[in-house]
Short mmCIF file of C-alpha atoms in Angstrom, two decimals:
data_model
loop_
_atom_site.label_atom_id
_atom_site.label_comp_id
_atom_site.label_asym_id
_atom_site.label_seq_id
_atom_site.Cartn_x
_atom_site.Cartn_y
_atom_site.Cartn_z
CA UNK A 22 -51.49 -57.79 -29.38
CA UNK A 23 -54.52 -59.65 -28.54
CA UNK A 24 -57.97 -58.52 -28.49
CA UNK A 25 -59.58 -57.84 -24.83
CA UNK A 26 -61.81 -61.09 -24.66
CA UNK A 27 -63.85 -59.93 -21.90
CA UNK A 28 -62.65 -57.82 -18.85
CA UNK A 29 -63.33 -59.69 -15.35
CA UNK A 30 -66.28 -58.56 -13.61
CA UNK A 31 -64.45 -57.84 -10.10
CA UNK A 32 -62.44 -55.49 -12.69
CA UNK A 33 -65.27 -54.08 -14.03
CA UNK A 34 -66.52 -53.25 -10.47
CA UNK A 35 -63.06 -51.65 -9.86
CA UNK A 36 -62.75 -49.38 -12.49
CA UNK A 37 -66.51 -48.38 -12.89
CA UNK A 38 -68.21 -45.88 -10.32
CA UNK A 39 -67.18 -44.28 -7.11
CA UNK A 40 -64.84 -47.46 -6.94
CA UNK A 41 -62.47 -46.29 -9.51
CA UNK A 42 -61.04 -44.18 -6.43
CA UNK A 43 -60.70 -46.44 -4.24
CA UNK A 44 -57.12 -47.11 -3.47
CA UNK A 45 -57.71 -50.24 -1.78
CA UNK A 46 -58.07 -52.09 -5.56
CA UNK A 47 -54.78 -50.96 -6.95
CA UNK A 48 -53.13 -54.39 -5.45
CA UNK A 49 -56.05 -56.07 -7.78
CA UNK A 50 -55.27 -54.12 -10.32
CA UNK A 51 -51.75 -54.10 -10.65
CA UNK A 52 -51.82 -57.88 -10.52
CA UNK A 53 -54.31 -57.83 -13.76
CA UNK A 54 -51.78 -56.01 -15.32
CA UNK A 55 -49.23 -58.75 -14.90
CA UNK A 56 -51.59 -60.98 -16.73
CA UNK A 57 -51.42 -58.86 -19.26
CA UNK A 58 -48.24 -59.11 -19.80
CA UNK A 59 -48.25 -62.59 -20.02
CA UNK A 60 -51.38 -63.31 -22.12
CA UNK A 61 -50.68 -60.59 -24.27
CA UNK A 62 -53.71 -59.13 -23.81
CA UNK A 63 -54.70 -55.70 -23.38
CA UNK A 64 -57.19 -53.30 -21.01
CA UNK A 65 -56.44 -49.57 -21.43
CA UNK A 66 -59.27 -49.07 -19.03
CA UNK A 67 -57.99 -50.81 -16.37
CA UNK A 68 -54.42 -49.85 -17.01
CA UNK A 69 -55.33 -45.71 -16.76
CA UNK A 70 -57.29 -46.45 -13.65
CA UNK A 71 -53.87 -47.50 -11.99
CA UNK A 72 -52.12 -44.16 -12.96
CA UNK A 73 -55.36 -42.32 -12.34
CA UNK A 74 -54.73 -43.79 -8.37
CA UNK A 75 -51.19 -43.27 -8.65
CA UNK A 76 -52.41 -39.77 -9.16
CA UNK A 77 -54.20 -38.98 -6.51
CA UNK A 78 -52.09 -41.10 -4.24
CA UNK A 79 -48.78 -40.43 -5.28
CA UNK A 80 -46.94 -42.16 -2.71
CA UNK A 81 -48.47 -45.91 -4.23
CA UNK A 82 -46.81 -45.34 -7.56
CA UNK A 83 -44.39 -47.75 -8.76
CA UNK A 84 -41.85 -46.88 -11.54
CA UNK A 85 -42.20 -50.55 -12.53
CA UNK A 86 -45.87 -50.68 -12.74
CA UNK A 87 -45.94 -47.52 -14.66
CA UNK A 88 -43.08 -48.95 -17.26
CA UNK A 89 -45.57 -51.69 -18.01
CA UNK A 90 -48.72 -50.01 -18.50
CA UNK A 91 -46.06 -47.72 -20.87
CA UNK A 92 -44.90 -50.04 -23.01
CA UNK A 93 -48.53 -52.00 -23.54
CA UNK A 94 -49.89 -48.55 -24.85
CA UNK A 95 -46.59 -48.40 -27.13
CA UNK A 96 -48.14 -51.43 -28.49
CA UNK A 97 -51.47 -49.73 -29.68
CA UNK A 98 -49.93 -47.19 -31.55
CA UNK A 99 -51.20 -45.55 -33.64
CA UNK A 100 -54.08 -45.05 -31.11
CA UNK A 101 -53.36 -42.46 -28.47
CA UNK A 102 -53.27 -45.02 -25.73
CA UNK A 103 -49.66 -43.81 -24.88
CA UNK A 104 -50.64 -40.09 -24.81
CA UNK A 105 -53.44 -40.80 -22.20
CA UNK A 106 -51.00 -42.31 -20.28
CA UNK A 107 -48.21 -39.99 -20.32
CA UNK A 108 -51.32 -37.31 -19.35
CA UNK A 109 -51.60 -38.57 -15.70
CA UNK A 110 -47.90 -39.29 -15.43
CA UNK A 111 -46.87 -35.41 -15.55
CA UNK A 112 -45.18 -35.89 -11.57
CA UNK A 113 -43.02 -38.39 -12.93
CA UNK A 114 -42.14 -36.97 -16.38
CA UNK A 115 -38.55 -36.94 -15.00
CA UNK A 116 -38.33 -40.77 -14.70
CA UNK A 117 -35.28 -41.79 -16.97
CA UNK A 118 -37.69 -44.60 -18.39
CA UNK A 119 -40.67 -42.63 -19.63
CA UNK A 120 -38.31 -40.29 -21.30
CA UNK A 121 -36.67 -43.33 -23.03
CA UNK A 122 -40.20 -44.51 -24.07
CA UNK A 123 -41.21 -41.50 -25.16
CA UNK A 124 -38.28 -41.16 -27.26
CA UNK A 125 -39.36 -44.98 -28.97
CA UNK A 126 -43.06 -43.60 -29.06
CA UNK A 127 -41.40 -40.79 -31.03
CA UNK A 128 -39.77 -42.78 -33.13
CA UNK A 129 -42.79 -44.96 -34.22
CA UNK A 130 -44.86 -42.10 -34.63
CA UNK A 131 -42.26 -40.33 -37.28
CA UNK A 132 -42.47 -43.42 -38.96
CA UNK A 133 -38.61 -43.97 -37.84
CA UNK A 134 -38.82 -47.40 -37.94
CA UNK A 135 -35.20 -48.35 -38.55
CA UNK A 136 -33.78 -46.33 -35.86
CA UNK A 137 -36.42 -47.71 -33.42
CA UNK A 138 -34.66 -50.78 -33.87
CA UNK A 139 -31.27 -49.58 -32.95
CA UNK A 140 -32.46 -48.51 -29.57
CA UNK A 141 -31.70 -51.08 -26.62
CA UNK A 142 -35.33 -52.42 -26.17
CA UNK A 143 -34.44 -55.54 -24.19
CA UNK A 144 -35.04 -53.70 -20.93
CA UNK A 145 -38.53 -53.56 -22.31
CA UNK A 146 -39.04 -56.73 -23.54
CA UNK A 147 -38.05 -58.26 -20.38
CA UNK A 148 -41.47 -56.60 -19.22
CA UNK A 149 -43.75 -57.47 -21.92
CA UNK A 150 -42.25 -60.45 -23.66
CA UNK A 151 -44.07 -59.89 -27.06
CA UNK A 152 -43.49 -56.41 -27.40
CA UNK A 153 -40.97 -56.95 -30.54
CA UNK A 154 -43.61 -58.78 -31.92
CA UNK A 155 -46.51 -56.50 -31.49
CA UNK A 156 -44.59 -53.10 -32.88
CA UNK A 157 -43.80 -55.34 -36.12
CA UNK A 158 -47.38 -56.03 -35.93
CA UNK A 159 -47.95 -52.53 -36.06
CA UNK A 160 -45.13 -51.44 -38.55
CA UNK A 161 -46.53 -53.98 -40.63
CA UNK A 162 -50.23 -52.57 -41.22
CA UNK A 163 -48.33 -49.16 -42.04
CA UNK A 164 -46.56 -50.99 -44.54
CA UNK A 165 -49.52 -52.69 -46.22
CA UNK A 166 -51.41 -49.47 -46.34
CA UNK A 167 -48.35 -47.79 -47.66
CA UNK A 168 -47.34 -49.63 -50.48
CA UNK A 169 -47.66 -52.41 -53.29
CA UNK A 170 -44.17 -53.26 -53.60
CA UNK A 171 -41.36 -51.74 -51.63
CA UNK A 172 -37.40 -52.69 -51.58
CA UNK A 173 -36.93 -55.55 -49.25
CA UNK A 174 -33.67 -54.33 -47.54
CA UNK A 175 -36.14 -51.29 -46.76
CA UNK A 176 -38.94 -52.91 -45.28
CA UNK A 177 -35.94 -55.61 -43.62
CA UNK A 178 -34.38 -52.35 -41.96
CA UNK A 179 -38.33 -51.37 -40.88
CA UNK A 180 -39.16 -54.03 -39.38
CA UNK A 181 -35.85 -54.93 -37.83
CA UNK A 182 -35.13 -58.40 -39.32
CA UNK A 183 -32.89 -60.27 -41.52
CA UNK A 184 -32.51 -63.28 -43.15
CA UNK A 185 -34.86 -66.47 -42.54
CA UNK A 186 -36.56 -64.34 -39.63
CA UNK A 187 -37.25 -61.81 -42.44
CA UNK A 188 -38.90 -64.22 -44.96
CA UNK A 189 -40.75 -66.13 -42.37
CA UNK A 190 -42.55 -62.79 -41.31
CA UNK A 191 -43.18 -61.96 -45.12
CA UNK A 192 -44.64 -65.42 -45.50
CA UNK A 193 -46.80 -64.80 -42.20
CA UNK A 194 -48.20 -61.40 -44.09
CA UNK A 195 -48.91 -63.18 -47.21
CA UNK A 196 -46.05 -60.63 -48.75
CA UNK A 197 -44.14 -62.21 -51.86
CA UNK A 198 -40.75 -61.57 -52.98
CA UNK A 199 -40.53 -60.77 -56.47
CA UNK A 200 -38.11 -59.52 -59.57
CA UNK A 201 -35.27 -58.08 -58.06
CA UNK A 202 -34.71 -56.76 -54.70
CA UNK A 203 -39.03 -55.94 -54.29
CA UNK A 204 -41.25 -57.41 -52.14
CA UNK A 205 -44.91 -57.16 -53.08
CA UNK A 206 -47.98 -56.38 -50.60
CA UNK A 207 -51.42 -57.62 -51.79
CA UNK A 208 -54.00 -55.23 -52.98
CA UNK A 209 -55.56 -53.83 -49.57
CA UNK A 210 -58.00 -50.33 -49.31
CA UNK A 211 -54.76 -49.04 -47.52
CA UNK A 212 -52.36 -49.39 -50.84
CA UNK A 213 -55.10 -49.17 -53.79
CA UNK A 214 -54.30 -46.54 -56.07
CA UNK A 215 -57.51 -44.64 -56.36
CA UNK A 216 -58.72 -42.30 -59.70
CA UNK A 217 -58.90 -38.33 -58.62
CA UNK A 218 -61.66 -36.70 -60.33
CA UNK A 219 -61.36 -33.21 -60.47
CA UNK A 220 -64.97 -31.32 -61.52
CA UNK A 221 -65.23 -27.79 -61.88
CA UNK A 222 -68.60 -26.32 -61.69
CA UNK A 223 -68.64 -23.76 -63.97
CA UNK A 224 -72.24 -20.98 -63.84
CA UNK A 225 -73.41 -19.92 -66.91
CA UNK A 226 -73.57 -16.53 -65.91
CA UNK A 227 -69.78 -17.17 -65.86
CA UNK A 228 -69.46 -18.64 -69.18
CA UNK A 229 -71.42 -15.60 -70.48
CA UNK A 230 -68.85 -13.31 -69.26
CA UNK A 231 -65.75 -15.31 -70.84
CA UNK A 232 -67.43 -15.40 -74.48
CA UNK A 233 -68.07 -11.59 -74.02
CA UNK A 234 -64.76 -10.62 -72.90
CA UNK A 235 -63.22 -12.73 -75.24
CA UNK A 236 -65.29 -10.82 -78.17
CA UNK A 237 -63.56 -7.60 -77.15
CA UNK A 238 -60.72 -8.45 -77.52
#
């Protein structure tokens, strides 16, 4: 998912101030979303104004709309983009499609990576066009920060690829297959073992009482 570059300034009027309320912008606003969608880019900001509008004027909401700003904050996990959303959205919790996304937003969450992939996401897909490509963007820094090596039908099944698609994406990661069936993930902060010291402070007045107790005996 790319990086916000900088947020347009008649959007930044819109979603700052007493004009955050105004219902008159959510045409403007809506439409910045489809750019979104297209660039790849990303403004939770702007995308929570909508359903905040939606909110207080329910009869502008648009199932479509709201399935888009849905499965962009899927695509931030693991911020809590998607809860924020789903917190305005509680008058149309009963929408078949936010209870299929929550289910996937489950899913990534429990770190149920290979059954994400089973799921039908093509309805999704067909609304943000790199959404695949972002949650393996996502499953990957898990991975990294998970382990040094790791079985490479595992991480295949995670990430919901195969063959040439699979090592191209390894490649892309700087991962490296090695003896056996392991692939191996460089040394990150994530994945570095780290040395537990365990110090006991001990008072003296303590100590005393262990040698005495032990002389009675």
């Amino acid at each position: 998912m790319a990086t916000l570059q900088q947020r347009p300034e008649n959007i930044a009027a819109m979603i700052n101030g007493v004009e955050r309320y105004n219902p008159d912008n959510i045409t403007v606003l809506e439409e910045y979303l489809a750019k979104q969608c297209e660039s790849g880019e990303y403004d939770l900001e702007a995308n929570l104004a909508i359903l905040k509008l939606y909110q207080f004027n329910p009869s502008l909401a648009k199932e479509p709309i709201i399935v888009k700003i849905l499965v962009k904050a899927l695509t931030a996990i693991p911020a809590p983009d998607f809860n924020l959303c789903l917190y305005l959205l509680a008058e149309h919790a009963h929408l078949k499609s936010i209870e299929k996304l929550t289910e996937l937003q489950q899913l990534l969450e429990q770190a149920r990576y290979a059954k994400f992939w089973q799921a039908d996401l093509k309805p999704w897909v067909a609304v943000v066009p790199d959404f695949e490509a972002n949650i393996r963007q996502v499953i990957a820094r898990v991975m990294a920060m998970s382990y040094q090596t790791i079985n490479a039908s595992s991480l295949a099944a995670n990430l919901g690829l195969s063959g040439d698609a699979f090592n191209k994406f390894c490649e892309s990661q700087g991962w490296q297959s090695v003896a056996g069936d392991l692939i191996q993930i460089p040394i990150n902060k994530g994945n570095e073992a780290k040395t537990v010291v365990i110090r006991e402070n001990i008072k003296f007045e303590q100590f005393t009482k262990v040698i005495g107790y032990s002389n009675e005996m």
